[in-house]
Structures are given as C-alpha cells and as structure tokens.
PDB file of C-alpha atoms in Angstrom:
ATOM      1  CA  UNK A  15      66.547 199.025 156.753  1.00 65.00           C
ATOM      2  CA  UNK A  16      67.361 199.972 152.725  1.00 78.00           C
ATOM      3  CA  UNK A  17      70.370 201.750 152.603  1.00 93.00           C
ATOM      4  CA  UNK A  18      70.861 205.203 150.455  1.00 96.00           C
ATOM      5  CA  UNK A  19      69.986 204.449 146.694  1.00 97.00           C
ATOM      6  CA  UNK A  20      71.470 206.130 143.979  1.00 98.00           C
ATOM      7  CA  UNK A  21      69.902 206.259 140.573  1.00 97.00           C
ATOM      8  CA  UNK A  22      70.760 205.461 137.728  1.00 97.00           C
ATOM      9  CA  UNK A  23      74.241 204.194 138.623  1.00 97.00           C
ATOM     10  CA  UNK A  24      75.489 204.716 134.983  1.00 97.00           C
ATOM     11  CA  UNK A  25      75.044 207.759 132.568  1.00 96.00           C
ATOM     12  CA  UNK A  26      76.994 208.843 129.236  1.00 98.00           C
ATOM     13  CA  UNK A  27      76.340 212.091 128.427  1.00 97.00           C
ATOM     14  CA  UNK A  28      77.476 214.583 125.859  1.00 97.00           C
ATOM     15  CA  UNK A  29      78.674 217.886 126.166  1.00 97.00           C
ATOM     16  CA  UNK A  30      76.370 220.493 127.061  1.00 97.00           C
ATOM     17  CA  UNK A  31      74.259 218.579 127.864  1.00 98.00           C
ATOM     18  CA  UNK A  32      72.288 218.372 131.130  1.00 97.00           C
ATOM     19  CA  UNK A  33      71.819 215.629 133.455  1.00 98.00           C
ATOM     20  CA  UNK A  34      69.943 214.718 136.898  1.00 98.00           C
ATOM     21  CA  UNK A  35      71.099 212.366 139.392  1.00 98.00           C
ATOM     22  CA  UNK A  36      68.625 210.993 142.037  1.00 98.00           C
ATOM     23  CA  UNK A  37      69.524 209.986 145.827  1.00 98.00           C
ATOM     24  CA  UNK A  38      66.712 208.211 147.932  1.00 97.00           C
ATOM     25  CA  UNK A  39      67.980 208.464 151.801  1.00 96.00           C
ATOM     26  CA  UNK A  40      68.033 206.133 154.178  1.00 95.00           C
ATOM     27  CA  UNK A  41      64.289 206.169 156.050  1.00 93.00           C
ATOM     28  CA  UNK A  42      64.070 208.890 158.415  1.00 91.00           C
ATOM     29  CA  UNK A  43      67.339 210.317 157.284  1.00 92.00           C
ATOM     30  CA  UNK A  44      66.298 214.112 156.623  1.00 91.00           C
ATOM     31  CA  UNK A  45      70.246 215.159 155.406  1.00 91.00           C
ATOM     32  CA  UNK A  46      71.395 214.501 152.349  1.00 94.00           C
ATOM     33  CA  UNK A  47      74.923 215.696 150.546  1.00 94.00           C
ATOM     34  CA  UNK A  48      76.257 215.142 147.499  1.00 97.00           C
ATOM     35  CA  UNK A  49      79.790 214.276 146.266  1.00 97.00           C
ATOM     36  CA  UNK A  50      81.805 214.657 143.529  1.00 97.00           C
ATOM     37  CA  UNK A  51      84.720 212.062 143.258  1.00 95.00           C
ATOM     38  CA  UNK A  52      87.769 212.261 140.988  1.00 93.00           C
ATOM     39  CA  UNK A  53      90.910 210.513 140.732  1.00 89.00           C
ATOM     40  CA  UNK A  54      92.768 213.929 140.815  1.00 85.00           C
ATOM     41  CA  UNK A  55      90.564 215.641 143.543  1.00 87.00           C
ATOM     42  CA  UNK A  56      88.918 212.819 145.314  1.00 90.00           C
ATOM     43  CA  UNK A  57      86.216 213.369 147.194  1.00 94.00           C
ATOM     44  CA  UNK A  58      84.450 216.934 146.934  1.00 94.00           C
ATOM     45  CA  UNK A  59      81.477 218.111 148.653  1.00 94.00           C
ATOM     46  CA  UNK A  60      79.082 219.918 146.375  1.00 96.00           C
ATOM     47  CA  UNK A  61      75.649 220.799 148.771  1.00 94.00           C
ATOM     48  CA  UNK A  62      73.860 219.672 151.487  1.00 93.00           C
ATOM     49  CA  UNK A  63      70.233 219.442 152.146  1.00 94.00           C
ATOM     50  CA  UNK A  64      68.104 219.041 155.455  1.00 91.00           C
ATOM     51  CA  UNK A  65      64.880 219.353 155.412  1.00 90.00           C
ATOM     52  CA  UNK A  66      64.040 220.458 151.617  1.00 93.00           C
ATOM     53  CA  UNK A  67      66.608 223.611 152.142  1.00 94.00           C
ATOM     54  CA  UNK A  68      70.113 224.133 151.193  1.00 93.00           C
ATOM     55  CA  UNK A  69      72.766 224.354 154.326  1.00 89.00           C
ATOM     56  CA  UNK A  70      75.426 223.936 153.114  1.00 88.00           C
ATOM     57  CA  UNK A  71      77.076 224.509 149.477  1.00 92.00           C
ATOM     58  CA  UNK A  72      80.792 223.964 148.095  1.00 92.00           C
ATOM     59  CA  UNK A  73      82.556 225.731 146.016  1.00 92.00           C
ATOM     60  CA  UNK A  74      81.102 224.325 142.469  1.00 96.00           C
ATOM     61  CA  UNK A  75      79.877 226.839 139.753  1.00 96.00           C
ATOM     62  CA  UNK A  76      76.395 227.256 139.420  1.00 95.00           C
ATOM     63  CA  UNK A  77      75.881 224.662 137.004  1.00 97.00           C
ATOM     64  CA  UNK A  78      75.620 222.068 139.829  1.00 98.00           C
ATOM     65  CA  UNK A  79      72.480 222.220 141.797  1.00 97.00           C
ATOM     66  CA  UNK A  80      69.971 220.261 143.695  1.00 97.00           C
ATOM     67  CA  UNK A  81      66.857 219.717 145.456  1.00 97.00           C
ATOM     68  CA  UNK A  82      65.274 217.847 148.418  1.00 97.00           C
ATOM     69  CA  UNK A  83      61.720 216.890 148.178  1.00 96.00           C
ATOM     70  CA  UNK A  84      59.448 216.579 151.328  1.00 95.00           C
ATOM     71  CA  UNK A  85      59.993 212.731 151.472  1.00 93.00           C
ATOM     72  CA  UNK A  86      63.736 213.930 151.952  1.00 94.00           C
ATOM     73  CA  UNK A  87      64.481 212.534 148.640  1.00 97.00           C
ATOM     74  CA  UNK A  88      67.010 214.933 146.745  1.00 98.00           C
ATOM     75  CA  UNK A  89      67.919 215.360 142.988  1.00 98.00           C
ATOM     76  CA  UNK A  90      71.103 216.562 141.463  1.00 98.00           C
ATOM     77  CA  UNK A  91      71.290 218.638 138.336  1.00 98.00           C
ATOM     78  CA  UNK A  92      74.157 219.440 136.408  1.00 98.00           C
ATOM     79  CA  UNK A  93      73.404 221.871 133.601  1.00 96.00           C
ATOM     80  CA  UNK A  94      75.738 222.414 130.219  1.00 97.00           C
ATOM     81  CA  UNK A  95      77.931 219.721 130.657  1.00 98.00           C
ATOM     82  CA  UNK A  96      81.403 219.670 130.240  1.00 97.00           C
ATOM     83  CA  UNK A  97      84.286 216.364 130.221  1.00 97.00           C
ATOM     84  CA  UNK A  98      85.808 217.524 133.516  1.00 96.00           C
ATOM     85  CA  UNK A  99      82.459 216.551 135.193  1.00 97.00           C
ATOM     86  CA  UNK A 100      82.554 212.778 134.424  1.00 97.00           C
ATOM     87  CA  UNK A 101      83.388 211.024 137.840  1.00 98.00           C
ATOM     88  CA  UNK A 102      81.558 209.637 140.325  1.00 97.00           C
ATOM     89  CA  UNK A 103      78.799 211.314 142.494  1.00 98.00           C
ATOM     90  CA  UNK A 104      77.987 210.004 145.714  1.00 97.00           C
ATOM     91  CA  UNK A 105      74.932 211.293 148.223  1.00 96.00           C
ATOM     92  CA  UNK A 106      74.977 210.530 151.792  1.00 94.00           C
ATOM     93  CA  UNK A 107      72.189 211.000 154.424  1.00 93.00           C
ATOM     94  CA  UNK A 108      72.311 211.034 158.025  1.00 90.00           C
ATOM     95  CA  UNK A 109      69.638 211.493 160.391  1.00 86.00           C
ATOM     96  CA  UNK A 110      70.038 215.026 162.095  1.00 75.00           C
ATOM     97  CA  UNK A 111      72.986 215.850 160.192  1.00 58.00           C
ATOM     98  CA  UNK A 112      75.001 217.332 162.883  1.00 64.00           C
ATOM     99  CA  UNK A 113      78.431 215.642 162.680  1.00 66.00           C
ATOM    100  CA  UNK A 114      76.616 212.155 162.903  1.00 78.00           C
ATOM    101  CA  UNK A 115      77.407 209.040 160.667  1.00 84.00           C
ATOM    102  CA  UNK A 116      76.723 209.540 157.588  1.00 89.00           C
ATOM    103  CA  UNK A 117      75.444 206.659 154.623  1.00 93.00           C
ATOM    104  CA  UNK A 118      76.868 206.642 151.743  1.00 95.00           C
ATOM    105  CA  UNK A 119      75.067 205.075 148.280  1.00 97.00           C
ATOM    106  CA  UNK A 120      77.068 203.113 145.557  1.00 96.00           C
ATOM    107  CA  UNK A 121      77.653 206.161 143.774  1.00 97.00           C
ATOM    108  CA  UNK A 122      76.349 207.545 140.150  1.00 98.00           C
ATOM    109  CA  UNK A 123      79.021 207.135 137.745  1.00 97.00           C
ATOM    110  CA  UNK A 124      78.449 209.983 134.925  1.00 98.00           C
ATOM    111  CA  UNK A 125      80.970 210.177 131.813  1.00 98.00           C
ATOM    112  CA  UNK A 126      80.617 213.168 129.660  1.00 98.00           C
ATOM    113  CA  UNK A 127      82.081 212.377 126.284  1.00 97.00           C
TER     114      UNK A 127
ATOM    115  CA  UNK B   1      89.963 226.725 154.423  1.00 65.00           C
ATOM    116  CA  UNK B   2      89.860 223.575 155.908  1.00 66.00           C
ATOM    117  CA  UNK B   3      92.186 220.789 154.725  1.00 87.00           C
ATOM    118  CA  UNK B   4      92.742 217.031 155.340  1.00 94.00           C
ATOM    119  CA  UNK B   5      95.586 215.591 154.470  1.00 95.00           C
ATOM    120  CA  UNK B   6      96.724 212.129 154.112  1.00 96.00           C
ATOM    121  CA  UNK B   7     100.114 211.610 153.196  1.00 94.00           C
ATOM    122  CA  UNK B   8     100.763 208.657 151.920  1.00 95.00           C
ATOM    123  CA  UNK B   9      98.520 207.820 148.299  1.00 94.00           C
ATOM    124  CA  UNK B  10      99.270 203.789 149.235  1.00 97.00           C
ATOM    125  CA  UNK B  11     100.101 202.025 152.401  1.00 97.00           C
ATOM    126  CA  UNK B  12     101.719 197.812 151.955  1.00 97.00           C
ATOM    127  CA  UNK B  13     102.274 196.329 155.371  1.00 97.00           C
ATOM    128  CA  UNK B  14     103.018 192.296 156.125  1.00 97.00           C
ATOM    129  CA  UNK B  15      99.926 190.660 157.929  1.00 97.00           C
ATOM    130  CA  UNK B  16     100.662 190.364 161.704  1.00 97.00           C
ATOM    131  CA  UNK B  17     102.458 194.029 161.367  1.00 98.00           C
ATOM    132  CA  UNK B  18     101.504 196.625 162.881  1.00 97.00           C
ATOM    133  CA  UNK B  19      99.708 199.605 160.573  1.00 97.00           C
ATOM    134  CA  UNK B  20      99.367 203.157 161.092  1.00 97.00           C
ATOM    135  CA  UNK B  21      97.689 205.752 158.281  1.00 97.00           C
ATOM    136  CA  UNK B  22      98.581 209.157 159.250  1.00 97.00           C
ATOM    137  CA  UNK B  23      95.964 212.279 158.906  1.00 97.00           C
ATOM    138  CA  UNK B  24      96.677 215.503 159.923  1.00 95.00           C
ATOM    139  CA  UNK B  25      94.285 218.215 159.222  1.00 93.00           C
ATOM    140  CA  UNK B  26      93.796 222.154 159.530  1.00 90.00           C
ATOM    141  CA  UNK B  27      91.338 223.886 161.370  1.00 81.00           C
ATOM    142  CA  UNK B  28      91.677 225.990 164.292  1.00 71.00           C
ATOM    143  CA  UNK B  29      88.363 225.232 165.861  1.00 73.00           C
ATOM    144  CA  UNK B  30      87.085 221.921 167.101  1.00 76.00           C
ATOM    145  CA  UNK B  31      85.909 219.627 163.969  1.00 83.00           C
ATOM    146  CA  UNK B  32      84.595 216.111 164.502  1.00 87.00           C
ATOM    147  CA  UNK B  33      87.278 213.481 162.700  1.00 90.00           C
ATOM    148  CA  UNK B  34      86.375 210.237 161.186  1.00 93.00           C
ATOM    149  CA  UNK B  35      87.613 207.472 159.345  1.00 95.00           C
ATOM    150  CA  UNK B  36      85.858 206.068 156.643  1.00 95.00           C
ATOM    151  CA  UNK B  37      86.619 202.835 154.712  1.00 96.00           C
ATOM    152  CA  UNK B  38      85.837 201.378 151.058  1.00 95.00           C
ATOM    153  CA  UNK B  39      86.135 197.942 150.322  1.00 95.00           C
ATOM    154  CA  UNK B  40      86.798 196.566 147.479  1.00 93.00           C
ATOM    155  CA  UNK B  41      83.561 196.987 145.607  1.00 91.00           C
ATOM    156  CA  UNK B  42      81.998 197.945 148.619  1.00 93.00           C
ATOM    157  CA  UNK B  43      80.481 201.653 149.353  1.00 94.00           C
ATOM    158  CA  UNK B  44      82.074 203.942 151.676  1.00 95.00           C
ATOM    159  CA  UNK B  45      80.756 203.331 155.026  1.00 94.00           C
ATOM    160  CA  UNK B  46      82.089 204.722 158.550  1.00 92.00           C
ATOM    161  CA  UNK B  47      85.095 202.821 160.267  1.00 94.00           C
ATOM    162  CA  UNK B  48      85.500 205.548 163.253  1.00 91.00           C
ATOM    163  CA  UNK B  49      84.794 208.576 164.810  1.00 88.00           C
ATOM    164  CA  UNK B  50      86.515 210.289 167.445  1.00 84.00           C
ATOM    165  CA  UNK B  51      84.071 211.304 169.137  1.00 77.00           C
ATOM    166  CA  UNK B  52      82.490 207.711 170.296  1.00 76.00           C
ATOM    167  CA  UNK B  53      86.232 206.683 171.219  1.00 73.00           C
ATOM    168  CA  UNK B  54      85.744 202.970 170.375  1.00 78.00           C
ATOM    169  CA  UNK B  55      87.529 200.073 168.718  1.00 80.00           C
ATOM    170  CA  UNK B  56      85.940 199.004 165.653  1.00 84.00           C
ATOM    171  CA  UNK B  57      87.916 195.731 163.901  1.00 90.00           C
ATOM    172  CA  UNK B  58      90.914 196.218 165.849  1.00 91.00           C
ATOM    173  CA  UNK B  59      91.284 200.025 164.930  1.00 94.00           C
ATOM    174  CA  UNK B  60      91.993 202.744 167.003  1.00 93.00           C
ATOM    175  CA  UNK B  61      92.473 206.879 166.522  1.00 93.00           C
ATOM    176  CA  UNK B  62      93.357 209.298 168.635  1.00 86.00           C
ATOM    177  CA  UNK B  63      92.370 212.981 168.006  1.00 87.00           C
ATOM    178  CA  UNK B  64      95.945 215.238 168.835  1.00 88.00           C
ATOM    179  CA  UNK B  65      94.674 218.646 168.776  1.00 84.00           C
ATOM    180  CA  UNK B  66      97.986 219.698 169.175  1.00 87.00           C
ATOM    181  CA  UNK B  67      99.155 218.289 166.419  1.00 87.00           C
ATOM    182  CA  UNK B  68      96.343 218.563 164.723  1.00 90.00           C
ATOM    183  CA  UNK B  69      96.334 214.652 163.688  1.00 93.00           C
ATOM    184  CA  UNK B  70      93.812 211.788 163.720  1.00 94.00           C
ATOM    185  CA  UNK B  71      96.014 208.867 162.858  1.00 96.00           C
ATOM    186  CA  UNK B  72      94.666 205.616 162.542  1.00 96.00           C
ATOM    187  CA  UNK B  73      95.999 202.170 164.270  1.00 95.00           C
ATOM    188  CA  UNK B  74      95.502 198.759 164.450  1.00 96.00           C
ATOM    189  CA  UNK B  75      98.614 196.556 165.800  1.00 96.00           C
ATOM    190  CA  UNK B  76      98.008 193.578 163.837  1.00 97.00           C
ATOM    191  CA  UNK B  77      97.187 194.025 160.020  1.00 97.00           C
ATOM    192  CA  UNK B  78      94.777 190.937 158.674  1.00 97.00           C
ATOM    193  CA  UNK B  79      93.905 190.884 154.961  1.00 97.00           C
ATOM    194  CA  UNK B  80      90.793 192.010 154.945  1.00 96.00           C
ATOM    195  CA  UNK B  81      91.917 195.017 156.146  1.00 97.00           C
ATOM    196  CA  UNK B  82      92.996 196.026 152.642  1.00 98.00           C
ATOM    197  CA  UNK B  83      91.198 198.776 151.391  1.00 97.00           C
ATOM    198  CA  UNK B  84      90.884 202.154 151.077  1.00 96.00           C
ATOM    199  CA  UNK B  85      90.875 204.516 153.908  1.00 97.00           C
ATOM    200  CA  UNK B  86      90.056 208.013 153.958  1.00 96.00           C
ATOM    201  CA  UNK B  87      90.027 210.223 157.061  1.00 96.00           C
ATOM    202  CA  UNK B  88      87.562 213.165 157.161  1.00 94.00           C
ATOM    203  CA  UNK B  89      86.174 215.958 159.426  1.00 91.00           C
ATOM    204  CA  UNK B  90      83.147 217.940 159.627  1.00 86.00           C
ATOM    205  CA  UNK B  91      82.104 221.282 161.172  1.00 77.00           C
ATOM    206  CA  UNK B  92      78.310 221.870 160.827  1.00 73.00           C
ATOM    207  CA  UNK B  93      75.697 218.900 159.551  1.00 71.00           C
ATOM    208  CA  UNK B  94      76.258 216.852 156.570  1.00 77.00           C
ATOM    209  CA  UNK B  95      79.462 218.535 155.239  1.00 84.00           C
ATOM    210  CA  UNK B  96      82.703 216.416 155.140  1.00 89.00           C
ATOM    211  CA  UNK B  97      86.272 217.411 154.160  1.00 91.00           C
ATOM    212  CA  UNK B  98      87.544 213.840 153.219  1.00 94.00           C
ATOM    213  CA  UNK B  99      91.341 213.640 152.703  1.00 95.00           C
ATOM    214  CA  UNK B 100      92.303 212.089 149.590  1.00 93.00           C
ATOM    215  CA  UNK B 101      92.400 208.376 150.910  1.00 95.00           C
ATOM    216  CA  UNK B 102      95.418 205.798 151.562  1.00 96.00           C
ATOM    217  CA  UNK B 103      95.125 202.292 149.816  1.00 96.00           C
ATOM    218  CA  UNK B 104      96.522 199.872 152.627  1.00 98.00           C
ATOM    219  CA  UNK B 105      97.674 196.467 150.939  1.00 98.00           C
ATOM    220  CA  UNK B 106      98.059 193.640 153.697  1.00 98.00           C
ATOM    221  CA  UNK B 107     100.358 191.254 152.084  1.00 97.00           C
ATOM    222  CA  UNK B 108      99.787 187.681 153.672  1.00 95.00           C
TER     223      UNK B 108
END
C-alpha cells in the first residue's frame, strides 16, 4: 500500500506570493488534514477534509485554504505570502477519520524569502 | 481550548534505564490520546493510542483522567529508541492537538 504523498517536497517562494501544496492519501483514506510545523509552534492543525468538505478548520487567517477532490486527493493554498509561513506542512489521512490512526506524508517544506 | 503539553523540550537517558516522557493535557471531556514518533529522517507515524491499550516496542501509556496525563513508558531504553516523541489527542475526525514533542537521546 503507497503511503500519503506530498508534493513537491521543496518550494522557495517570495513574498506575496501564492503557493499550492498537494497531498495524495493513502488508498481508501477519505480524511485528510493539514499541518503547519514550526520550530516555535510545532505542530498546528490548519483544516480537515472528509469527503470533499471541510470539518474541521484551525485557527489560521483566511489566507490558508484547501480542497479535497472526489479521488480524496486535497490541495493546499496559501495566498499573499508572508516569511512567517515558511515551515513545514504535513497532510495526514485516515480512513473514517474518527479518532483513528492517522498517516502522515514526508512533509512540504515551503521557505518564503 | 484544548492544550497538550509536554514538559520537557529533550529527554537523555543511559540504555538499559528506564524512560518516562510525561504529557499532561486539558480537556474536560473524553479525548482519544496518542503517541506519535519521528525518527530520524523518518515521517511521523503512530507509536500508541490509548484506546487499543497495547505494547508497541516495549512502550506503554496509561490514560489518568484524573490527572489528566498520558505519560509514556518503556523500562528499558535501547538506542533506537532515540527520537522524537510527541503526544497528541483528538476530539472529532482528523483533528490532532500534538504537544510540542520531547527529543529522547539513549546514550549507549
């Protein structure tokens, strides 16, 4: 079974700028969340998806947002970039999404200079 | 709000000791708590959860509700335990509030 995939796993961007991040979940997996990790604030959930809709959200300014396709595949966008959103952004699926194990990918690692 | 905290930012024990990362979290309700572990150029991936109540690699938690804690154990460190370990709980689908993580260095 292919685990989550994350592309690309490296971006430079500049400053307002915008950017999208793809996750492809693990097969079958129908939730998908994303994650913003930072040295100061570690790890930071920004949204969940299940079954193309939003769920859940976290408390990021509308700048950050996302999508799930009907192949549970699910895109990230962050719009007008600034250099406090360089870090790393992970997605994680799990199957029903209730509390169960969730997969993690490598991670997108996105530096805004 | 919910909160996970994990007090100590690195963890060294001798191999053979016995290791213990403490979480303690905040949440009046009943979350599920996990561990999760990230090895060295490795992606995160699930050690525990307390709900299953099982051993994985030597490693036990128990879930204190009256303490609100979810430390993790293992009585005999081995090197390739060293890594980082973050503890984490969830109240509806794929949301997690991950604590900010303890590096555990086994020294050999």
């Amino acid at each position: 079974k292919a685990g989550v995939t994350q592309t690309p796993r490296y971006l430079i961007k500049t400053r307002g700028q915008q950017v999208t991040l793809s996750c492809s979940p693990i097969s079958g997996h129908r939730s998908v969340s994303w994650y913003q990790q930072t040295p100061g604030q570690g790890l930071q959930f920004l949204f969940e998806y299940f079954s193309e809709t939003q769920r859940n959200k976290g408390n990021f300014p509308g700048r950050f947002s996302g999508r799930q396709f009907s192949n549970s595949r699910s895109e990230m966008n962050v719009s007008t970039l600034e250099l406090g959103d360089s870090a790393l952004y992970l997605c994680a699926s799990s199957a029903d999404g209730m509390g169960t194990e969730a997969f993690f990918g490598q991670g997108t690692r996105l530096t805004v200079v | 709000a919910q909160r996970v905290t994990q007090p100590e930012k690195l963890l060294s024990v001798f191999k053979g000791a016995p290791v213990e990362l403490k979480c303690n979290y905040s949440y009046s309700g009943s979350p599920e708590l996990f561990w999760y572990v990230q090895y060295s150029r490795q992606r995160l991936q699930l050690l525990l959860r307390h709900i299953s109540r099982e051993s994985i690699k030597g490693f036990t938690a128990d879930l204190n509700k009256g303490e609100t804690s979810f430390h993790l154990k293992k009585p005999f460190a081995q090197e390739e335990d060293s890594a980082m370990y973050y503890c984490a709980l969830t109240l509806t689908g794929n949301q997690f509030y991950f604590g900010t993580g303890t590096s555990l260095t086994v020294i050999p």
